[in-house]
XYZ file of C-alpha atoms in Angstrom:
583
model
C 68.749 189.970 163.938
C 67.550 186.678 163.546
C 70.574 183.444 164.097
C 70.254 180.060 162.434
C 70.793 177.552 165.422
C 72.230 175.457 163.377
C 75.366 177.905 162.137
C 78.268 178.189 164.675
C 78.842 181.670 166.358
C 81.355 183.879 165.773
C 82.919 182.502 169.504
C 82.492 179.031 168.405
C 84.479 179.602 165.230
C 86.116 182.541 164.915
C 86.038 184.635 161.446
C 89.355 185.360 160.347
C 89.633 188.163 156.815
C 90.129 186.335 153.250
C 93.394 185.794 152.203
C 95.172 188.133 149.932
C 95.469 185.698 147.115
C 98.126 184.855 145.442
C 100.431 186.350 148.089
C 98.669 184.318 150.952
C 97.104 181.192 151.443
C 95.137 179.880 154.358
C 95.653 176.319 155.855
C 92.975 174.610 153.551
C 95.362 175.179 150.801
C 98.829 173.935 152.177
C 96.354 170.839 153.122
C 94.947 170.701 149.469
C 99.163 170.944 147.982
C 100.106 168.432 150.255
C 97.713 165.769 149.013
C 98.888 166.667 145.577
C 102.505 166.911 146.252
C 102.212 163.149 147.462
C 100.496 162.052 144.679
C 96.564 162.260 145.566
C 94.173 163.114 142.574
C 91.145 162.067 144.127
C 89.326 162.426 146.817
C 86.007 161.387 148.207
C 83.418 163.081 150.803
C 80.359 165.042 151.847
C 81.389 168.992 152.376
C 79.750 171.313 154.858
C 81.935 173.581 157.885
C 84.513 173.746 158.170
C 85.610 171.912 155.173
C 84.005 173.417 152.415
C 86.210 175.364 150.907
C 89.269 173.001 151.217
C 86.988 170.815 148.817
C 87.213 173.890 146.146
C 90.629 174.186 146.646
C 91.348 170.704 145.955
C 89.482 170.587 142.797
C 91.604 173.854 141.865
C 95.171 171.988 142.679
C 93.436 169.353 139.795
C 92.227 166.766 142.399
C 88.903 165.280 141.314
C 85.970 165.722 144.549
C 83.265 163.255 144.514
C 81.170 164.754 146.766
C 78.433 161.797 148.013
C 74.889 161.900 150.077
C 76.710 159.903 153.166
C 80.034 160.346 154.717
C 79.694 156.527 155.131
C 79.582 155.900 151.587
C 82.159 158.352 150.372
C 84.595 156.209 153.292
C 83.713 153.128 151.881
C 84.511 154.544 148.397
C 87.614 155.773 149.810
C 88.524 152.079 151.416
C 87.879 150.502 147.888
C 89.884 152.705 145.995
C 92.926 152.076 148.421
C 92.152 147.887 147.939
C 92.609 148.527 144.032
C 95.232 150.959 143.625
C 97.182 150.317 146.834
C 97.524 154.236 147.451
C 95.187 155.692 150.087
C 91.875 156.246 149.111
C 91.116 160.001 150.654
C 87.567 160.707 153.174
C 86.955 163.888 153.446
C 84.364 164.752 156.636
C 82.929 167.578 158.939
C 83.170 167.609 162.235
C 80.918 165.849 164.881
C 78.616 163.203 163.424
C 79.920 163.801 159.823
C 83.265 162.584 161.565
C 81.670 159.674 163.034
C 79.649 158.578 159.372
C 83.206 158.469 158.205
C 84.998 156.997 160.912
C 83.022 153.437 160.038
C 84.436 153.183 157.168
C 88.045 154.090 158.208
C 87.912 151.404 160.782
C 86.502 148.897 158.171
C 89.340 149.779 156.238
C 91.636 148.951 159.184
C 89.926 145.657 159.935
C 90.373 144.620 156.632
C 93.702 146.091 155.613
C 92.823 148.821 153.099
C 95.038 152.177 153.157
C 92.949 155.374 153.496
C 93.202 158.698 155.104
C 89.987 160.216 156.663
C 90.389 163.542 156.792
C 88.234 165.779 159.522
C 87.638 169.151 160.302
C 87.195 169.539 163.530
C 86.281 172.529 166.351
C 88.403 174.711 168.372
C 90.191 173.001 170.509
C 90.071 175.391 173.653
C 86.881 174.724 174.427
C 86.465 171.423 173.635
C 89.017 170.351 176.345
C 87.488 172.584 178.789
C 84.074 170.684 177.749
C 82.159 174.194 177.541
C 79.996 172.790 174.583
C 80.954 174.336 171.897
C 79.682 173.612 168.268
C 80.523 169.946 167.242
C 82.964 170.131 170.419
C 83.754 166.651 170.024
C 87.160 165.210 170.508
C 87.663 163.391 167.384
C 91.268 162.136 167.728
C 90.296 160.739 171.279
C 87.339 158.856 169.399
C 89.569 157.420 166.473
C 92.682 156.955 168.389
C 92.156 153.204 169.746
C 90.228 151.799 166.623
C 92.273 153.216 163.473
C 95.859 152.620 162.376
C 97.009 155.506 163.233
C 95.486 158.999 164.308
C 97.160 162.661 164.469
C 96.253 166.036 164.970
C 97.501 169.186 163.081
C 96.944 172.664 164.726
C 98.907 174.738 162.851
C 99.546 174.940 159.326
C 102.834 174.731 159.178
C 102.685 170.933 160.325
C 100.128 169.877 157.768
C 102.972 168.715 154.837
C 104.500 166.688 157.603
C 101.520 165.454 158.999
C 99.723 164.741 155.222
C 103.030 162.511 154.510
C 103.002 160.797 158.099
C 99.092 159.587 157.085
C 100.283 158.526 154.198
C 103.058 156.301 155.250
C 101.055 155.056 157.313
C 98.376 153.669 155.414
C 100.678 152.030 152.975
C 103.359 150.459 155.334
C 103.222 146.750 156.668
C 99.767 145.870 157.108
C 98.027 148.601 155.711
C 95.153 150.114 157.309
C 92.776 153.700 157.972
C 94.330 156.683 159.395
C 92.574 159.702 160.820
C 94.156 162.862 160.420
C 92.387 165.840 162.599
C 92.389 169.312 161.184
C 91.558 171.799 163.525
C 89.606 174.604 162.415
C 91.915 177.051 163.408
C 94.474 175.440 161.596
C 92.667 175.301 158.435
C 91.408 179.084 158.331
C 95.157 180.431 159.159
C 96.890 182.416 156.772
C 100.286 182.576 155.441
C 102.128 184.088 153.259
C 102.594 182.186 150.233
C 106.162 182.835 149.547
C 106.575 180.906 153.213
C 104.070 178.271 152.691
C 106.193 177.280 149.336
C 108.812 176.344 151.670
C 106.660 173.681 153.666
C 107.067 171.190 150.758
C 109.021 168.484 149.797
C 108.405 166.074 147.894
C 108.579 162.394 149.859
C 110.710 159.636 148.801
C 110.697 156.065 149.578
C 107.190 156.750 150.650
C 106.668 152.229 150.427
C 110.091 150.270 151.037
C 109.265 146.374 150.431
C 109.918 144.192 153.482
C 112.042 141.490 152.840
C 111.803 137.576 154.754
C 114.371 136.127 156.271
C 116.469 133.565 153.884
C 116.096 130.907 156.226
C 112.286 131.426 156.441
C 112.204 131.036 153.227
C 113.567 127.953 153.180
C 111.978 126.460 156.229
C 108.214 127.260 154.079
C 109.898 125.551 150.976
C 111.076 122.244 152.775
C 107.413 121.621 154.385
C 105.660 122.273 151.657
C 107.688 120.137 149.521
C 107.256 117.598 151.967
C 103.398 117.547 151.767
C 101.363 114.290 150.520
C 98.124 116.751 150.623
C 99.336 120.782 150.446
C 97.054 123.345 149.598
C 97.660 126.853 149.003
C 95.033 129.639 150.409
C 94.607 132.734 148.722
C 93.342 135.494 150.945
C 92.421 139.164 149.641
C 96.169 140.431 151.102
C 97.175 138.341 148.177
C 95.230 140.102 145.681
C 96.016 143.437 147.353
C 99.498 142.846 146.547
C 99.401 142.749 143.021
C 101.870 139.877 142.372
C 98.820 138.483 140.712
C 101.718 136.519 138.015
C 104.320 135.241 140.682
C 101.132 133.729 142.369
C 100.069 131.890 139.413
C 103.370 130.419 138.532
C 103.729 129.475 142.092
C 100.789 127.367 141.976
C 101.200 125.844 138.445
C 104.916 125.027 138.912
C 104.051 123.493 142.374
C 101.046 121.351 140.976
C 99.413 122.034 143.999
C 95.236 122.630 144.485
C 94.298 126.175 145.794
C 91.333 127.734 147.621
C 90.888 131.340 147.138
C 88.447 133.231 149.252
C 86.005 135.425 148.460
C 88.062 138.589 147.137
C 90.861 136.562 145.925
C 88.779 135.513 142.970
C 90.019 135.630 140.070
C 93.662 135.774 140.900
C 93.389 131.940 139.372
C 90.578 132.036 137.397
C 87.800 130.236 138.842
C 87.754 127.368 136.701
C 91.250 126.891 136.397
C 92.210 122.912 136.594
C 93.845 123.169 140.142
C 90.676 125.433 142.192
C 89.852 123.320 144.901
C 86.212 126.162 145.208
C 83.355 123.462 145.496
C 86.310 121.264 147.532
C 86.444 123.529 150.924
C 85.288 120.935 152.947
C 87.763 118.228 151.238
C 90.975 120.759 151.795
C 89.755 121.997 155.212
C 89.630 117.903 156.308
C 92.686 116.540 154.059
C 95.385 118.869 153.925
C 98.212 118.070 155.717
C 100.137 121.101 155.078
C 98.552 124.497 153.982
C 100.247 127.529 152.522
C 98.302 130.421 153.545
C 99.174 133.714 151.644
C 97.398 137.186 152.156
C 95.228 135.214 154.880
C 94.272 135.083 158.164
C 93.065 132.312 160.329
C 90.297 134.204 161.874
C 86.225 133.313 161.963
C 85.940 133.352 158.134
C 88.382 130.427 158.415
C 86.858 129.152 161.854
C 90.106 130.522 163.148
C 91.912 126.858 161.792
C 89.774 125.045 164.121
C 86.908 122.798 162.905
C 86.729 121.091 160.312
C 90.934 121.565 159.934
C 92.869 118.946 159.792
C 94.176 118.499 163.545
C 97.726 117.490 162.470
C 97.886 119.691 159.751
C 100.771 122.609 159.473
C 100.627 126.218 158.503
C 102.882 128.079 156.355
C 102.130 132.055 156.586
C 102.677 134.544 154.344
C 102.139 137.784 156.285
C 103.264 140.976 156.775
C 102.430 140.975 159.995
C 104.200 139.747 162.997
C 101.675 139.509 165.413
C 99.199 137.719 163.315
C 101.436 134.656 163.685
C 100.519 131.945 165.935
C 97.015 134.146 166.423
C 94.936 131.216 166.489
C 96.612 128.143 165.238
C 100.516 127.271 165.825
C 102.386 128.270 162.342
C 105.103 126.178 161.275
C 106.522 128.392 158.650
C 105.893 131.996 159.263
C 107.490 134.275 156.753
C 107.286 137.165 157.662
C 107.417 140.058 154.826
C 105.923 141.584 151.310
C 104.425 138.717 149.214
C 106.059 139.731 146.236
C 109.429 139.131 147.193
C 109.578 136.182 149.234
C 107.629 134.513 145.801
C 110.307 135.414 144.160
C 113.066 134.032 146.480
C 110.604 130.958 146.553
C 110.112 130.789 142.582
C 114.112 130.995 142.613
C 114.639 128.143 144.845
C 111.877 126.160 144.146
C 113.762 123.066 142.362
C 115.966 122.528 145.056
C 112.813 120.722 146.721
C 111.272 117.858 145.216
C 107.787 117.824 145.828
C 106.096 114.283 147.709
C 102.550 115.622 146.642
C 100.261 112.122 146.688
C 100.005 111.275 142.874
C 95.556 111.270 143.575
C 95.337 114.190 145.704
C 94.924 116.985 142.680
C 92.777 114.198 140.964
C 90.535 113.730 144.441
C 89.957 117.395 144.276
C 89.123 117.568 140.694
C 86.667 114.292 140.798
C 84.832 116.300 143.911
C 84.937 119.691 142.216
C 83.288 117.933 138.960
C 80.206 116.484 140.742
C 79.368 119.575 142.679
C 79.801 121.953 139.904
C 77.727 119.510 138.058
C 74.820 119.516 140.752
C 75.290 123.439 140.792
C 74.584 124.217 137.387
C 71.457 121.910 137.755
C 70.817 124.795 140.348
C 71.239 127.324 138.120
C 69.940 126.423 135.149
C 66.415 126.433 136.417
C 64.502 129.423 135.628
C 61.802 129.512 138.380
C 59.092 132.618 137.948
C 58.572 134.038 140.429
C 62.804 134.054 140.557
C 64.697 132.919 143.471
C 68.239 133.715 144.171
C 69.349 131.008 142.030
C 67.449 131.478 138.877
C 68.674 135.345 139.253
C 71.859 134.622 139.375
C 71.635 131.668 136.666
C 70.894 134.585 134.218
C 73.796 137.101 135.879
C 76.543 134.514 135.655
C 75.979 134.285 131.785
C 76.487 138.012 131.414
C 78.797 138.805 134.094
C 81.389 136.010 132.522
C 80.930 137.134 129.165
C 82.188 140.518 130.898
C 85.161 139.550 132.681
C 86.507 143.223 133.132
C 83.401 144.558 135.070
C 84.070 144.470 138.617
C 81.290 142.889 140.656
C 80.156 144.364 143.622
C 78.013 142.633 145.912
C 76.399 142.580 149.246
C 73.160 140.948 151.373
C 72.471 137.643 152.976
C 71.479 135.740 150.584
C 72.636 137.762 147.703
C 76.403 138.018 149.303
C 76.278 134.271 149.617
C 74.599 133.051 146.447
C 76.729 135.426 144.287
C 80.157 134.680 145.462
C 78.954 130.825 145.102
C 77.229 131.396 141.628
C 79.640 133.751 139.645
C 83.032 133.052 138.350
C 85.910 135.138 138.454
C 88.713 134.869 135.977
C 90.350 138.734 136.712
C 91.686 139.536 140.308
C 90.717 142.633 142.219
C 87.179 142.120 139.832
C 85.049 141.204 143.292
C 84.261 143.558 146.088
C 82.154 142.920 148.747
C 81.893 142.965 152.900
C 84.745 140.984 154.168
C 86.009 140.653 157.446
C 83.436 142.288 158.696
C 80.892 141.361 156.829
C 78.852 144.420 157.428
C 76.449 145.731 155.372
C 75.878 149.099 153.867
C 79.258 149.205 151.459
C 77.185 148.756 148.395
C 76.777 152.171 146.610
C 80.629 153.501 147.950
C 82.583 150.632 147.015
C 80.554 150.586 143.528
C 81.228 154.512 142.930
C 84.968 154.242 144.587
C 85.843 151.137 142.344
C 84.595 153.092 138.899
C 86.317 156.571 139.462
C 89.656 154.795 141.070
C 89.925 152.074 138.034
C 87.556 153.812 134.928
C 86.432 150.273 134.623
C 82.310 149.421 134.293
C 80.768 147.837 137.637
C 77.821 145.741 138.624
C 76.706 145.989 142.335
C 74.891 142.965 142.743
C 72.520 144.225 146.469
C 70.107 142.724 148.395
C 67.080 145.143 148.991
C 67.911 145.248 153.237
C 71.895 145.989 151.670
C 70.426 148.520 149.229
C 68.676 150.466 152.023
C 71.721 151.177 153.939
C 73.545 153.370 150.974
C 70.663 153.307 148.590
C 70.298 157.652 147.931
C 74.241 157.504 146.903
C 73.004 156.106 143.496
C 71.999 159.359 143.414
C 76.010 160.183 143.393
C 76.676 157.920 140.521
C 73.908 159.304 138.286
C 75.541 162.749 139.298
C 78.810 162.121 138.104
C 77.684 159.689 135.207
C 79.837 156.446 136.334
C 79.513 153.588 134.156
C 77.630 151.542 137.259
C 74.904 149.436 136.927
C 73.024 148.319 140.541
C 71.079 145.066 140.736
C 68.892 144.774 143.772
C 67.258 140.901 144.556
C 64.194 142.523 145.748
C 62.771 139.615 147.558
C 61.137 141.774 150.306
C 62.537 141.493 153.416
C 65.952 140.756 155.233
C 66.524 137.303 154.560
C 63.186 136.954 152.790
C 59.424 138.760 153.020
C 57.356 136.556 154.696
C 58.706 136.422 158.132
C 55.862 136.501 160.885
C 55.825 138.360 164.056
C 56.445 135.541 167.097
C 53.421 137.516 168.967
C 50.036 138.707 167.753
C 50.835 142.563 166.543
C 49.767 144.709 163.611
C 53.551 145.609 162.957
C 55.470 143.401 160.142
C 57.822 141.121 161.371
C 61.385 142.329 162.152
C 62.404 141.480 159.037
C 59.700 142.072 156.657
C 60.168 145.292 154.057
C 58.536 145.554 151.153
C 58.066 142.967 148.537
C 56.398 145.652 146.491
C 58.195 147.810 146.191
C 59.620 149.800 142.746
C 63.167 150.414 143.277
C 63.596 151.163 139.597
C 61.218 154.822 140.206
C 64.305 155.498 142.306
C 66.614 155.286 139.540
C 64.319 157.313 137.012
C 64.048 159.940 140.041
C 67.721 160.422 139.585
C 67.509 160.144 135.525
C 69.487 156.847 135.035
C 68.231 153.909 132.882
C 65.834 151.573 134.555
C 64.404 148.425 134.465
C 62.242 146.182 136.200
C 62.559 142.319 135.482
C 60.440 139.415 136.460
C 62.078 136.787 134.511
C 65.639 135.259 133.893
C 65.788 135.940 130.724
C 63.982 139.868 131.114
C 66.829 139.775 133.572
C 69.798 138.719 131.466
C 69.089 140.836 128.466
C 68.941 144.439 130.711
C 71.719 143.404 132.333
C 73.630 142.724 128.747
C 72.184 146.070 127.614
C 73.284 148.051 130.895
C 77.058 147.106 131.190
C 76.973 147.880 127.438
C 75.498 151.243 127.921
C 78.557 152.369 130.288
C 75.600 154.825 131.762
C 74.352 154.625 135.396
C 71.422 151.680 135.534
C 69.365 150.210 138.221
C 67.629 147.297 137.548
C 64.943 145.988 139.887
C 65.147 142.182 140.164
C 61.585 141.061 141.498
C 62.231 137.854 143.355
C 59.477 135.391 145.008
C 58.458 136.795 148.471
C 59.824 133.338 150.379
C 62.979 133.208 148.059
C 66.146 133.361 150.640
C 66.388 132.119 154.451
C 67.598 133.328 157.471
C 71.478 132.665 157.392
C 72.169 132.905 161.270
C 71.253 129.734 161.629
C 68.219 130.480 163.664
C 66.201 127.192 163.332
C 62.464 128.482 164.594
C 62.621 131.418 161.421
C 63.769 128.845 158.944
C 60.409 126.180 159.397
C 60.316 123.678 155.997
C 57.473 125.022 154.879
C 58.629 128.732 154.341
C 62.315 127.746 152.531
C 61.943 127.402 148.797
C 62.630 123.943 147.324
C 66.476 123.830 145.492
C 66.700 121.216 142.310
């Protein structure tokens, strides 16, 4: 008899008879009740042994599967949900390399403080610590241990409750991050009976506790910021994840003082709200002598308070997060705790301090945020054919505003920049897009994971070199009809499409793809709407007609070939001639 190389044997993965159901159940389904007794309803991930069947299960205990092209994608879908909802967003892999797809994403989520639970099949373990190369004999907690928040292992299925809640707990408390749990295969094919497996659960309580500052930390934050001539307040994406989106905004309107959010704390103050200090980074970054940073971290997206900083300015942190104090610039103030509560203790004490803000320092930001939004929309309102970036998003900005409760994805060089500099936000959690990181390849998960975990329409705004990375899970939101539409800035190329090979070859340049090509067939291969637009104003009106559709879209955004530049600062692939003039 003919065997499929690819299929383990029977002493790789031992067959074990079907449970008697409903008087026994195998491991897959304690693991599938033990999501659902802790609150899990969906789950996201690519299915294949020795994992398929838990994914039936699951959708049988009433837990929704969206079941994606890439384990990658499904994680990042997975990370996103757990940014919006602040519950873990649940991966569900394979073993071996579907482990490792997944485990980028969990680690993303760790890096940037998302709670999410990667869940893995993996092989027996006998031979894997014997190294006898078995089938996918990888050792997948070893792998995730140092680089996730936490990592376990369950072998038998009377541990999986226990270990299910332990993931969870751990995604959610203090600084909230990925966790791997590893589910041997052994584990998961066991059976019990089901009058003794009924006994494994109970349902958790306290599952998040809020962490409370100190009094006197409080108060220490309070009396320097009150005693500011130039404060600002710095909203960082730990803000937004905390959901105290009104305590923040009575923080900053009762103080009076000018605030910078970055790039996913947009929208927790709308964009163009009187005190947004946006176009005035360089002004706060150089001025401020005291800065109140909440949700935020000092690291290389804030040149780690180094720079352009004010050398003699002071830092008051908001963090829940001991170590991250003092991490790269001395903190006055730490406090040390949830967000929510110590606004409230602050919003409580706040008129015991009177304020020594300079009476020109909100009006210096304003006067400097007036002339460069001024100069922008000059930018923006020109509507160059062929379209560059600009004249793109000049035509998205109109729609996307009018729109305020689609949440924008968006990813690239160019595109990532440009778009977070062009678009408003007047909603928080409404923008998703690379953070800490800044990796690419998030597009098509976050997009699918923000729609199923909120209901609410998207717009992935992609660069084609972004779109590549996750591009066949559009295929996933066609398949499950999510209202998403996907804009890619096809402008041929990473960075742009005309970049020339530094030695005489046949071969494009490194960075060269494909100015010509149709990414709108793609879509129509997949049955959504298309369209393909060559103009602002072709542009603007599918967009308007796409987020109003609530129906998967791709639109293909034809840019000029040399729209875009190199943004690593290279100097020798960024020559005059070959970066388009700005008005």
């Amino acid at each position: 008899m003919a065997t499929d190389i690819n299929t383990p044997s029977a002493s790789s993965s031992p067959t074990q008879d079907a449970p008697r159901y409903p008087e026994q159940v195998t491991g897959m389904y304690i693991l599938a009740r033990a999501l659902k007794e802790i609150g899990v309803d969906k789950m996201y991930g690519l299915v294949g042994i020795p994992v398929t069947e838990l994914a039936y299960i699951a959708q049988g205990q009433g837990i929704r599967f969206i079941s994606f092209r890439h384990e990658q994608q499904a994680g990042m879908a997975a990370a996103t949900h757990g940014y919006l909802t602040k519950t873990p967003g649940v991966l569900l892999t394979v073993s071996s390399l579907g482990f490792l797809n997944g485990l980028t994403a969990t680690i993303n989520a760790t890096v940037n403080c998302y709670p999410m639970i990667q869940i893995s099949g993996s092989s027996v373990r006998e031979p894997i610590d014997l190294d006898q190369g078995t089938y996918e004999g990888l050792d997948q907690l070893a792998v995730a241990k140092g680089l996730v928040k936490a990592a376990y292992r369950v072998n038998k299925p009377e541990d999986i409750p226990t270990a299910v809640v332990r993931a969870y707990r751990a995604a959610i408390s203090g600084r909230p991050g990925g966790v791997y749990l590893d589910v041997t295969t052994p584990c998961l094919g066991a059976i019990m009976n089901m009058a003794d497996a009924e006994k494994l659960f109970e349902k958790p309580v306290g599952v998040y506790q809020q962490v409370h500052a100190a009094p006197e930390a409080l108060d220490r934050a309070l009396a320097l910021l009150a005693s500011a001539k130039k404060p600002a307040i710095l909203l960082g994406k730990g803000a937004a994840y905390a959901q105290a989106d009104d305590k923040i905004k009575q923080f900053v309107e009762r103080t009076g003082i000018p605030y910078y959010p970055m790039s996913m704390a947009k929208g927790l103050l709308p964009d163009n709200h009187p005190l947004s200090a946006i176009s005035a980074r360089s002004t706060v970054m150089e001025e401020s002598d005291v800065v109140m940073l909440i949700g935020a971290r000092l690291n290389w997206l804030l040149s780690r308070g180094h720079g352009k900083w004010n050398p003699n300015g002071r830092f008051i942190q908001l963090e829940i997060d001991p170590e991250e104090i003092d991490c790269n610039r001395h903190i006055a103030a730490p406090v040390v705790g949830d967000i929510e509560p110590s606004l409230d203790y602050m919003l409580a004490n706040l008129d015991k301090y009177k304020m020594s803000m300079d009476a020109g320092w909100v009006a210096e930001i304003q006067q400097i945020s007036k002339e460069k939004n001024t100069a922008f929309a000059r930018r923006l309102a020109v509507e160059t054919v062929p379209m560059t970036h600009w004249s793109a998003l000049g035509a998205a900005k109109k729609v996307i505003e009018a729109n305020p409760d689609v949440i924008l994805v968006n990813e690239g060089a160019n595109t990532l920049d440009d778009t977070r500099d062009a678009i408003d936000m007047s909603l928080p959690r409404h923008r998703v897009d690379c953070a800490t990181w800044a990796i690419m390849g998030m597009g098509m998960g976050s997009a699918i994971g923000a729609a199923v975990s909120t209901g609410k329409s998207v717009v992935a705004i992609e660069g084609d070199s972004a779109f590549g990375f996750s591009g066949m899970d559009f295929s996933t939101i066609c398949r499950f009809n999510l209202p998403v539409t996907v804009c890619i800035f096809n402008n041929g190329g990473i960075y742009n499409g005309i970049g020339k090979p530094l030695e005489s070859t046949s071969d494009p340049a490194p960075t060269t793809l494909d100015i010509r090509a149709r990414y709108d067939k793609m879509g129509e291969a997949f049955g959504s709407t298309t369209y393909y637009v060559t103009t602002p104003g072709e542009f603007s009106k599918a967009l308007a007609e796409a987020i109003a559709s609530k129906k998967p879209c791709l639109i293909d955004v034809q840019l000029a070939a040399d729209a875009g530049k190199e943004s690593g600062h290279i100097g020798y692939l960024n020559p005059a001639s070959l970066i388009p003039v700005t008005v």
